[in-house]
mmCIF file of N, CA, C and O in Angstrom:
data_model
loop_
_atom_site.group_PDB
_atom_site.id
_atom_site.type_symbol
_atom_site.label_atom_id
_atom_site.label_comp_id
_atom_site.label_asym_id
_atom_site.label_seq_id
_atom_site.Cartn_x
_atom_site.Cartn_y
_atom_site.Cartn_z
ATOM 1 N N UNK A 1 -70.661 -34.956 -52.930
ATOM 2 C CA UNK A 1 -69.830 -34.323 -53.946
ATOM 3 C C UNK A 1 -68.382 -34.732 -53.709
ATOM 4 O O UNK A 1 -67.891 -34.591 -52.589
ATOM 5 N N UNK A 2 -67.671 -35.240 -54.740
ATOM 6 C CA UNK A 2 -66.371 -35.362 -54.807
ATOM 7 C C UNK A 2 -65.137 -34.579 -55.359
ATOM 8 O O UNK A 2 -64.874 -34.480 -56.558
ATOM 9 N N UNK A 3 -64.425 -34.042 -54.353
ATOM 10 C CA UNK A 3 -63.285 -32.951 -54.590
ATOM 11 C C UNK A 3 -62.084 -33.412 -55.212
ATOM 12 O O UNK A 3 -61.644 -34.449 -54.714
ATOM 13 N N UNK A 4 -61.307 -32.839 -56.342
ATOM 14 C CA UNK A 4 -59.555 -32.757 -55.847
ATOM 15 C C UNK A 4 -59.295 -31.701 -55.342
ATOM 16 O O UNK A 4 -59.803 -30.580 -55.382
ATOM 17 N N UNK A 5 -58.196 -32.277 -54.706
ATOM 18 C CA UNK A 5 -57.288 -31.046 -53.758
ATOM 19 C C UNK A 5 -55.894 -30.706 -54.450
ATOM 20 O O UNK A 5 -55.051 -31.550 -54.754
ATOM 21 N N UNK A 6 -55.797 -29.432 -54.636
ATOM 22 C CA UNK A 6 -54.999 -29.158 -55.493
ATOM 23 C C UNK A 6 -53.951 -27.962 -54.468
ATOM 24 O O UNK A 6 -54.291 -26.823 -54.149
ATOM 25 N N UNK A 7 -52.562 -28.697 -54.102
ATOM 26 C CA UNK A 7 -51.760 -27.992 -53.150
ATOM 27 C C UNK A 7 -50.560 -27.233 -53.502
ATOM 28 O O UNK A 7 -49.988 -27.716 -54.479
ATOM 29 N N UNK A 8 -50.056 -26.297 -53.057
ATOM 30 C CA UNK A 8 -48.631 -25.982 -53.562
ATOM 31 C C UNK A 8 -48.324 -24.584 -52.847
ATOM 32 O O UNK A 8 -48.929 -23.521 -52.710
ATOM 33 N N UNK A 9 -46.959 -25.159 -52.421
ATOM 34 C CA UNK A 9 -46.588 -23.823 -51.353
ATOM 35 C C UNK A 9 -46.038 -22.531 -52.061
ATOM 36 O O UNK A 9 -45.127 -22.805 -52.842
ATOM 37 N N UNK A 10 -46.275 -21.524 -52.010
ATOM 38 C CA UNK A 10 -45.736 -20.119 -52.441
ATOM 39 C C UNK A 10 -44.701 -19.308 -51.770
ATOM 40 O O UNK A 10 -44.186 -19.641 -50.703
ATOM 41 N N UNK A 11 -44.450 -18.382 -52.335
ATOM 42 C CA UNK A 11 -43.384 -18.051 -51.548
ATOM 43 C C UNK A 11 -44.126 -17.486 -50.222
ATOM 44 O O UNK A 11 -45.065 -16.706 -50.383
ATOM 45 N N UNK A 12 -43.794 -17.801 -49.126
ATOM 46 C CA UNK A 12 -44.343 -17.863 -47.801
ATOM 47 C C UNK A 12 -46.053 -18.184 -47.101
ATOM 48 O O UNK A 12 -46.517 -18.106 -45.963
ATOM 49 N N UNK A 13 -46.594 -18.548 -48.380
ATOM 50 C CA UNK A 13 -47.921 -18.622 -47.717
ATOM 51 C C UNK A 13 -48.328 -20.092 -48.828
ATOM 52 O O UNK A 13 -47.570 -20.132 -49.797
ATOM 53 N N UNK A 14 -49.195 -21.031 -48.798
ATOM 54 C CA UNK A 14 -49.869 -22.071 -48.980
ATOM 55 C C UNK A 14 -51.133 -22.150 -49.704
ATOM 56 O O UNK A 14 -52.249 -21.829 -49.296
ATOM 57 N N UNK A 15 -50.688 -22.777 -51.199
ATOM 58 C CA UNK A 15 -52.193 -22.573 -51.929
ATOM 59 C C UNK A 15 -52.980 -23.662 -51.942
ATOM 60 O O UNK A 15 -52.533 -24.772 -52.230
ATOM 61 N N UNK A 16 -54.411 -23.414 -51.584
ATOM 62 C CA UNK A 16 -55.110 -25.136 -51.796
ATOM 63 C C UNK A 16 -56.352 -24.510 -52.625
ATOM 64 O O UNK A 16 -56.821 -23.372 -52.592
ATOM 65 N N UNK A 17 -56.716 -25.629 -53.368
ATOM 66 C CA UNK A 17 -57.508 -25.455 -54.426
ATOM 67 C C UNK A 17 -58.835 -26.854 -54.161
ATOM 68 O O UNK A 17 -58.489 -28.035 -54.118
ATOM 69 N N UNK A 18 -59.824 -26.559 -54.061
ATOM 70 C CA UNK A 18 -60.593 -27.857 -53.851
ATOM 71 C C UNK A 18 -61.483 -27.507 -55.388
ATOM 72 O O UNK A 18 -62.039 -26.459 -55.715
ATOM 73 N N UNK A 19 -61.366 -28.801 -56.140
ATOM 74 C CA UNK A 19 -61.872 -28.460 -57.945
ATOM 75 C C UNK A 19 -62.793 -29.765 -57.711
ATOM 76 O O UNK A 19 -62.323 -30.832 -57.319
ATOM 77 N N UNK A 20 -64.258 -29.543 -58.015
ATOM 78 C CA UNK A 20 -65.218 -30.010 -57.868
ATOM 79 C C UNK A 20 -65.081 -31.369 -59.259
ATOM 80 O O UNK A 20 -64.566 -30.928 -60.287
ATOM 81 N N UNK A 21 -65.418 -32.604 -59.302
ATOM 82 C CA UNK A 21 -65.396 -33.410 -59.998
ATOM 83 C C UNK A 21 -66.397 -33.111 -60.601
ATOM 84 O O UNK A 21 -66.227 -32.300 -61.511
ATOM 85 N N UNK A 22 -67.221 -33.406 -60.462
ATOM 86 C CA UNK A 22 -68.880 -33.028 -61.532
ATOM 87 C C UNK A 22 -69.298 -31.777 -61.316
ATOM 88 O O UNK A 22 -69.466 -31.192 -60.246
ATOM 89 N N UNK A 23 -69.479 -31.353 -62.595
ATOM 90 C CA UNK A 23 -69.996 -30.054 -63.096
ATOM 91 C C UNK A 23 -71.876 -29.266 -62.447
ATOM 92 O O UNK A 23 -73.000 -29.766 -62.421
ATOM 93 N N UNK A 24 -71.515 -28.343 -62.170
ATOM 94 C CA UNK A 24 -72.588 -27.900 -61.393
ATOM 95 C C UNK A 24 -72.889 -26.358 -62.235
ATOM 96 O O UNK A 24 -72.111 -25.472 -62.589
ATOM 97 N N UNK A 25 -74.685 -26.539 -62.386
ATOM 98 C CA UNK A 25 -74.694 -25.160 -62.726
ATOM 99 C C UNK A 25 -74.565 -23.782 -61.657
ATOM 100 O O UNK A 25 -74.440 -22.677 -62.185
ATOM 101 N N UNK A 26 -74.598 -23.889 -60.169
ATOM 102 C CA UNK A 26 -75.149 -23.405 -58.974
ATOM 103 C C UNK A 26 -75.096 -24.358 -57.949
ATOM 104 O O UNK A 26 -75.601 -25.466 -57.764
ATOM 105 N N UNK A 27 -74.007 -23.285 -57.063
ATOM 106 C CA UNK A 27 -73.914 -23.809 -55.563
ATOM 107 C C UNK A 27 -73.638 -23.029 -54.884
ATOM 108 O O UNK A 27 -72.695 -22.247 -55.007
ATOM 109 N N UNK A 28 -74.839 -23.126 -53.562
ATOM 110 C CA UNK A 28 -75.732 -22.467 -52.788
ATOM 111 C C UNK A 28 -75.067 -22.657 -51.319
ATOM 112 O O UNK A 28 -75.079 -23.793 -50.845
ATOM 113 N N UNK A 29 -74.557 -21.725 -50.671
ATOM 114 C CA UNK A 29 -74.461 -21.951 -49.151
ATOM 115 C C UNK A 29 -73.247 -23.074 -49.134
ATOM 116 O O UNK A 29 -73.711 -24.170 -48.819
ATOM 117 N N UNK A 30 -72.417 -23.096 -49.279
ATOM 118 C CA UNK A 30 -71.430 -24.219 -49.264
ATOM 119 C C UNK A 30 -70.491 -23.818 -48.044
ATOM 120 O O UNK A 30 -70.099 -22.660 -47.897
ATOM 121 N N UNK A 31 -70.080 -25.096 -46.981
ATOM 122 C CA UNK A 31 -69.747 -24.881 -46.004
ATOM 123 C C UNK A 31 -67.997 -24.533 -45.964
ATOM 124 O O UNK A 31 -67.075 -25.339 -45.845
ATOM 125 N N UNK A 32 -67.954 -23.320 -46.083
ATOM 126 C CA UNK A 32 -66.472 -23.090 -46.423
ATOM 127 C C UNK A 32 -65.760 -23.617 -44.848
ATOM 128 O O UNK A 32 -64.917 -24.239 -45.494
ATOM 129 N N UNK A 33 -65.533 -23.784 -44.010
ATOM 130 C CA UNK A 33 -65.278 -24.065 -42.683
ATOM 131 C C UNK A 33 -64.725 -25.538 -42.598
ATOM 132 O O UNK A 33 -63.763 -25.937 -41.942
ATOM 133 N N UNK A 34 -65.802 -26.444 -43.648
ATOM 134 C CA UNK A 34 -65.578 -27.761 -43.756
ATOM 135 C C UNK A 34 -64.563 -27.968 -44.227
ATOM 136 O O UNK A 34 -63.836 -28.755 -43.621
ATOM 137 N N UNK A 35 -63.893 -27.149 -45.951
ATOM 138 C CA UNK A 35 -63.065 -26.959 -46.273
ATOM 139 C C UNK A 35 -62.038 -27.202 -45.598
ATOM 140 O O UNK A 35 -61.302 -28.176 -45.754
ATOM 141 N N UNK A 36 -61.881 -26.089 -44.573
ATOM 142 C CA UNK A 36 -60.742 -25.555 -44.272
ATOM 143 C C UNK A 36 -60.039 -26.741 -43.144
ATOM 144 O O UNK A 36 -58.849 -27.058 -43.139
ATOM 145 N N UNK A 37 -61.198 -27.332 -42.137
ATOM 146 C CA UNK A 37 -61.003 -28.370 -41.182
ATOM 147 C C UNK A 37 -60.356 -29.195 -41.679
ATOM 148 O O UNK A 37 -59.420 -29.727 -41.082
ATOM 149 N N UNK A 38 -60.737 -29.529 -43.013
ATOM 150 C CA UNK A 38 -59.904 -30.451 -43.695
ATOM 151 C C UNK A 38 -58.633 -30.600 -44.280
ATOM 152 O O UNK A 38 -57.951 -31.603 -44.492
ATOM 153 N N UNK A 39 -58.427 -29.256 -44.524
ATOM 154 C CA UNK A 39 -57.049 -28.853 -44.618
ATOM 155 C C UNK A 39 -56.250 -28.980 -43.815
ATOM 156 O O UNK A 39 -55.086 -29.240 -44.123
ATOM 157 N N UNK A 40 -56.681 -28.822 -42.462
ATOM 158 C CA UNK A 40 -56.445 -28.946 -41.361
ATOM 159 C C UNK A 40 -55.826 -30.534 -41.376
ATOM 160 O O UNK A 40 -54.720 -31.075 -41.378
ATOM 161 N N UNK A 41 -56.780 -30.794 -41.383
ATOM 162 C CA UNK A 41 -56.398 -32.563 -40.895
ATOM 163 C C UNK A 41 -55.568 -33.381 -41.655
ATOM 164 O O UNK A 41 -55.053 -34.422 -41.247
ATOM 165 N N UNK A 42 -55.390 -32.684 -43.258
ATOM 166 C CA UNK A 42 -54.500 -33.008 -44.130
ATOM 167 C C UNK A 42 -53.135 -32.445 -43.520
ATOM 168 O O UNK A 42 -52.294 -33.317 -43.303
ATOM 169 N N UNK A 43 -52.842 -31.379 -43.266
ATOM 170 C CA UNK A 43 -51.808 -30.766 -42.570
ATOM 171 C C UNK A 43 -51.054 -29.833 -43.339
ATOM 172 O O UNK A 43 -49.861 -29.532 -43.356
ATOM 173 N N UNK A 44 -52.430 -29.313 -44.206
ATOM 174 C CA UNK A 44 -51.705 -28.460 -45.548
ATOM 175 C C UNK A 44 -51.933 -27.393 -44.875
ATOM 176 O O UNK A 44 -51.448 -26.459 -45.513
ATOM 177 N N UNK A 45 -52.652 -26.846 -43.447
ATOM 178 C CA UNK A 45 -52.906 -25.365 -43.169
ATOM 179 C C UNK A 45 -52.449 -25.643 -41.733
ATOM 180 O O UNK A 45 -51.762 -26.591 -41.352
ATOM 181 N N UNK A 46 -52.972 -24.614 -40.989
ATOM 182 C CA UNK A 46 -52.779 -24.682 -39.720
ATOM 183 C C UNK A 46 -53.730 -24.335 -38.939
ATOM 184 O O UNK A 46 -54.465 -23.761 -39.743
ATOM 185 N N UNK A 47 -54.402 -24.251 -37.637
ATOM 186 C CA UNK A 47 -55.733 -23.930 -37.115
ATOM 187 C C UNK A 47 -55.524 -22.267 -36.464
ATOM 188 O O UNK A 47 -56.353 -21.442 -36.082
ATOM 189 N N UNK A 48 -54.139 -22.238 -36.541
ATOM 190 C CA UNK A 48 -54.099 -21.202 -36.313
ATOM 191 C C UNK A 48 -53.609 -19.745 -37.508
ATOM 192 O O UNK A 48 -53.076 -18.693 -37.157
ATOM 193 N N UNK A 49 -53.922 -20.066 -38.634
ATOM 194 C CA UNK A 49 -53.422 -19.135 -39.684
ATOM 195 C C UNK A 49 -54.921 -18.630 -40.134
ATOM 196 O O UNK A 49 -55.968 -19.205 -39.836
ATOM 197 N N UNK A 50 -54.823 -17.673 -40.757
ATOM 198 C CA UNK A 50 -56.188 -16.794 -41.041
ATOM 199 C C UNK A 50 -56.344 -17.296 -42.568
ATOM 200 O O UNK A 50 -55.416 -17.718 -43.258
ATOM 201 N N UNK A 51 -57.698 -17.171 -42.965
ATOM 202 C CA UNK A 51 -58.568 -17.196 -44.271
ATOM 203 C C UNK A 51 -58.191 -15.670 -44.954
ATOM 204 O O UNK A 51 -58.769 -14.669 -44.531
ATOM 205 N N UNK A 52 -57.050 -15.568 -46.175
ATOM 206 C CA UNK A 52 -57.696 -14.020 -46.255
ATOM 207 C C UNK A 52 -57.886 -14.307 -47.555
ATOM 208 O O UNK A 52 -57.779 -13.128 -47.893
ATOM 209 N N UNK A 53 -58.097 -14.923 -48.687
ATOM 210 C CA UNK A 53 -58.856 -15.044 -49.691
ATOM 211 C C UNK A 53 -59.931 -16.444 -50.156
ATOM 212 O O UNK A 53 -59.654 -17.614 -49.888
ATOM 213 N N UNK A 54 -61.103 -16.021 -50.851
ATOM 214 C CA UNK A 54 -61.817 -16.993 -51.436
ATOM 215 C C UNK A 54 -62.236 -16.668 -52.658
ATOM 216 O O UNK A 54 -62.672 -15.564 -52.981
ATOM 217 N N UNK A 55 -62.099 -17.722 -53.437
ATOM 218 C CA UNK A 55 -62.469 -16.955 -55.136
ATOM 219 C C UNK A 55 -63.230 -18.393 -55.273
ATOM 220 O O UNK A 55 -62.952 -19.362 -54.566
ATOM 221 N N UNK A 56 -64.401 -18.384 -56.461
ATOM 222 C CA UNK A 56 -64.782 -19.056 -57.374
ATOM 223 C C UNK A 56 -65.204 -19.154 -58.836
ATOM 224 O O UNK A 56 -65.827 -18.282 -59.442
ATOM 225 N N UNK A 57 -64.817 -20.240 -59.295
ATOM 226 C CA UNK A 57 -64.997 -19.671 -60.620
ATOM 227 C C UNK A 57 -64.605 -20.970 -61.369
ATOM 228 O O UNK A 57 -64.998 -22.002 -60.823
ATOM 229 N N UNK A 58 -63.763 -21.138 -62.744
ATOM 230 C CA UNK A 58 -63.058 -22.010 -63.381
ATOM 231 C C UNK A 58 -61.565 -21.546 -63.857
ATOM 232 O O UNK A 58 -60.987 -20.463 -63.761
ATOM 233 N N UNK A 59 -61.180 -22.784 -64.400
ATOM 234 C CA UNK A 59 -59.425 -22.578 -65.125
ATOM 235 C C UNK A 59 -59.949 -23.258 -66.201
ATOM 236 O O UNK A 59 -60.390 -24.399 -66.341
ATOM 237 N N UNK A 60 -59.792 -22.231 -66.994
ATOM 238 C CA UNK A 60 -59.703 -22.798 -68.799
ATOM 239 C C UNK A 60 -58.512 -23.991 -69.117
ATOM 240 O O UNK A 60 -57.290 -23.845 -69.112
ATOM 241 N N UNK A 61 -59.204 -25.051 -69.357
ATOM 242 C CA UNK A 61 -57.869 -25.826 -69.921
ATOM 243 C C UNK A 61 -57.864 -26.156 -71.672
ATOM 244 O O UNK A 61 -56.971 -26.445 -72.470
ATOM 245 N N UNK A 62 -59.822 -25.879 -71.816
ATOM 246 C CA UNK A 62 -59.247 -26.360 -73.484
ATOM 247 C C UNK A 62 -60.729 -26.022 -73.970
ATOM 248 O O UNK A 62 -61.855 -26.520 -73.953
ATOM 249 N N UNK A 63 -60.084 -24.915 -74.400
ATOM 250 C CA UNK A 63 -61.965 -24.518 -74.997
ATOM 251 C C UNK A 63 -61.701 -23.539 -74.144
ATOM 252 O O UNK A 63 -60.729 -22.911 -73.724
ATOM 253 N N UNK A 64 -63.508 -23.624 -73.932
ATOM 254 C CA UNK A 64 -63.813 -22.352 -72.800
ATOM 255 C C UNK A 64 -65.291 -21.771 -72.864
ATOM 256 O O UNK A 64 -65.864 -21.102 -72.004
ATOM 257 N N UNK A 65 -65.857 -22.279 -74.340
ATOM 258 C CA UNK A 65 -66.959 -21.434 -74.950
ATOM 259 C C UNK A 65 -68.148 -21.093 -73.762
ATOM 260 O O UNK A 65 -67.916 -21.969 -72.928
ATOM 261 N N UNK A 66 -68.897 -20.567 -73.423
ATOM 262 C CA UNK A 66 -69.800 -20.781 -72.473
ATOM 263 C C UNK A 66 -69.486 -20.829 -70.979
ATOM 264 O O UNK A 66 -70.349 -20.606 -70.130
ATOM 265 N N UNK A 67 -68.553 -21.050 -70.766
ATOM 266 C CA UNK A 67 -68.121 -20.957 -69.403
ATOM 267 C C UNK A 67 -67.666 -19.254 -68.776
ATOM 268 O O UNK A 67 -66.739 -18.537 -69.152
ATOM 269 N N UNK A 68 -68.868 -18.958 -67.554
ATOM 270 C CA UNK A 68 -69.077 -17.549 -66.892
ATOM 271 C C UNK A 68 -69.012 -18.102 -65.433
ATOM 272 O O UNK A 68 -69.083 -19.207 -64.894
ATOM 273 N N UNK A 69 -68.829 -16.683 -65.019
ATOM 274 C CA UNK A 69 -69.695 -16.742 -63.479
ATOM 275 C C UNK A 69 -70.197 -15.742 -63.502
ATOM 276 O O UNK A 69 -69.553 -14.715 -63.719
ATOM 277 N N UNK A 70 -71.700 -15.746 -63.251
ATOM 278 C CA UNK A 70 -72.360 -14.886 -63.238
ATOM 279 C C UNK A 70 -72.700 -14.147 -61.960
ATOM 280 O O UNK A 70 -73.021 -12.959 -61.939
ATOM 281 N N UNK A 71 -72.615 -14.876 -60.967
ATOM 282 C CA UNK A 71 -72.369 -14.605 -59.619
ATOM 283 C C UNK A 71 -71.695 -15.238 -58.627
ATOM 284 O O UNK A 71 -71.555 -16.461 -58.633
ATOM 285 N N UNK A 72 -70.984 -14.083 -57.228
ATOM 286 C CA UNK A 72 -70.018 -14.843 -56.973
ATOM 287 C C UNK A 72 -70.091 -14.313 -55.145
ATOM 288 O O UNK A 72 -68.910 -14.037 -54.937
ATOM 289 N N UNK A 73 -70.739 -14.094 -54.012
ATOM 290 C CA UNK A 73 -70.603 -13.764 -52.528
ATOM 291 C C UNK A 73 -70.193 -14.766 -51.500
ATOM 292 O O UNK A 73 -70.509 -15.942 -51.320
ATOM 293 N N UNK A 74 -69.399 -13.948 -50.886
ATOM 294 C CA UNK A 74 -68.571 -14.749 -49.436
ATOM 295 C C UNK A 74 -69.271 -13.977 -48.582
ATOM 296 O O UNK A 74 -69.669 -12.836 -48.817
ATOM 297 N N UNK A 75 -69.442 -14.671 -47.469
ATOM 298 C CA UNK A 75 -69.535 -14.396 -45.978
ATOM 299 C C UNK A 75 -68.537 -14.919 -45.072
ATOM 300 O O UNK A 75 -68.542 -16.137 -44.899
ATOM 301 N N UNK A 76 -67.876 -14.375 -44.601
ATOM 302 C CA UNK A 76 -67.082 -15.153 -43.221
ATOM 303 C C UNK A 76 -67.273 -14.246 -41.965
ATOM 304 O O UNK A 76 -67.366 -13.024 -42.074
ATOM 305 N N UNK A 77 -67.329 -14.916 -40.733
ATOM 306 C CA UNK A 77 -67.494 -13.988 -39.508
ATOM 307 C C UNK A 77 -66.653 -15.136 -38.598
ATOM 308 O O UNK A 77 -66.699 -16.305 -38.981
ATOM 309 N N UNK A 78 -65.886 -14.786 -37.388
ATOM 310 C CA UNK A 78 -65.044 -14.789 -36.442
ATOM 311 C C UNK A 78 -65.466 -16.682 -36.078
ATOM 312 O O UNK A 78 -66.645 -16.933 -36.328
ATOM 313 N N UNK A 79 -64.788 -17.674 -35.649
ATOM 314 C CA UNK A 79 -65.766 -18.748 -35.316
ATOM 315 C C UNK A 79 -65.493 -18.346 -33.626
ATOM 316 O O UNK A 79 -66.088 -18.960 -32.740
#
């Protein structure tokens, strides 16, 4: 699967956005960790700053008709 990374600093904290290139109806177990390593190595995060949000979903850019999330669960625990 091929990502963009979508970056931009806020006032004091760092937004990254990974927006999936091809369209998926369902995705299962996705390694959020991998994510983040990578952020890492980009040098957009730090190894030492905490995870405190995860959302999924879409951004309407033109249209919209049909587009839901019908379901949406995180798990994170300590590494």
């Amino acid at each position: 699967v091929t990502w963009d990374v979508w970056t931009a600093r806020m006032s004091g904290w760092n937004y990254v956005a990974y927006q999936r290139r091809d369209r998926t109806r369902s995705v299962m177990d996705l390694d959020l960790e991998a994510f983040v390593d990578e952020s890492v190595r980009r040098g957009i995060t730090n190894s030492s700053w905490y995870l405190i949000a995860a959302e999924a979903g879409f951004e309407i850019w033109r249209g919209g008709e049909g587009l839901r999330t019908n379901s949406f669960s995180f798990r994170a625990s300590a590494a």
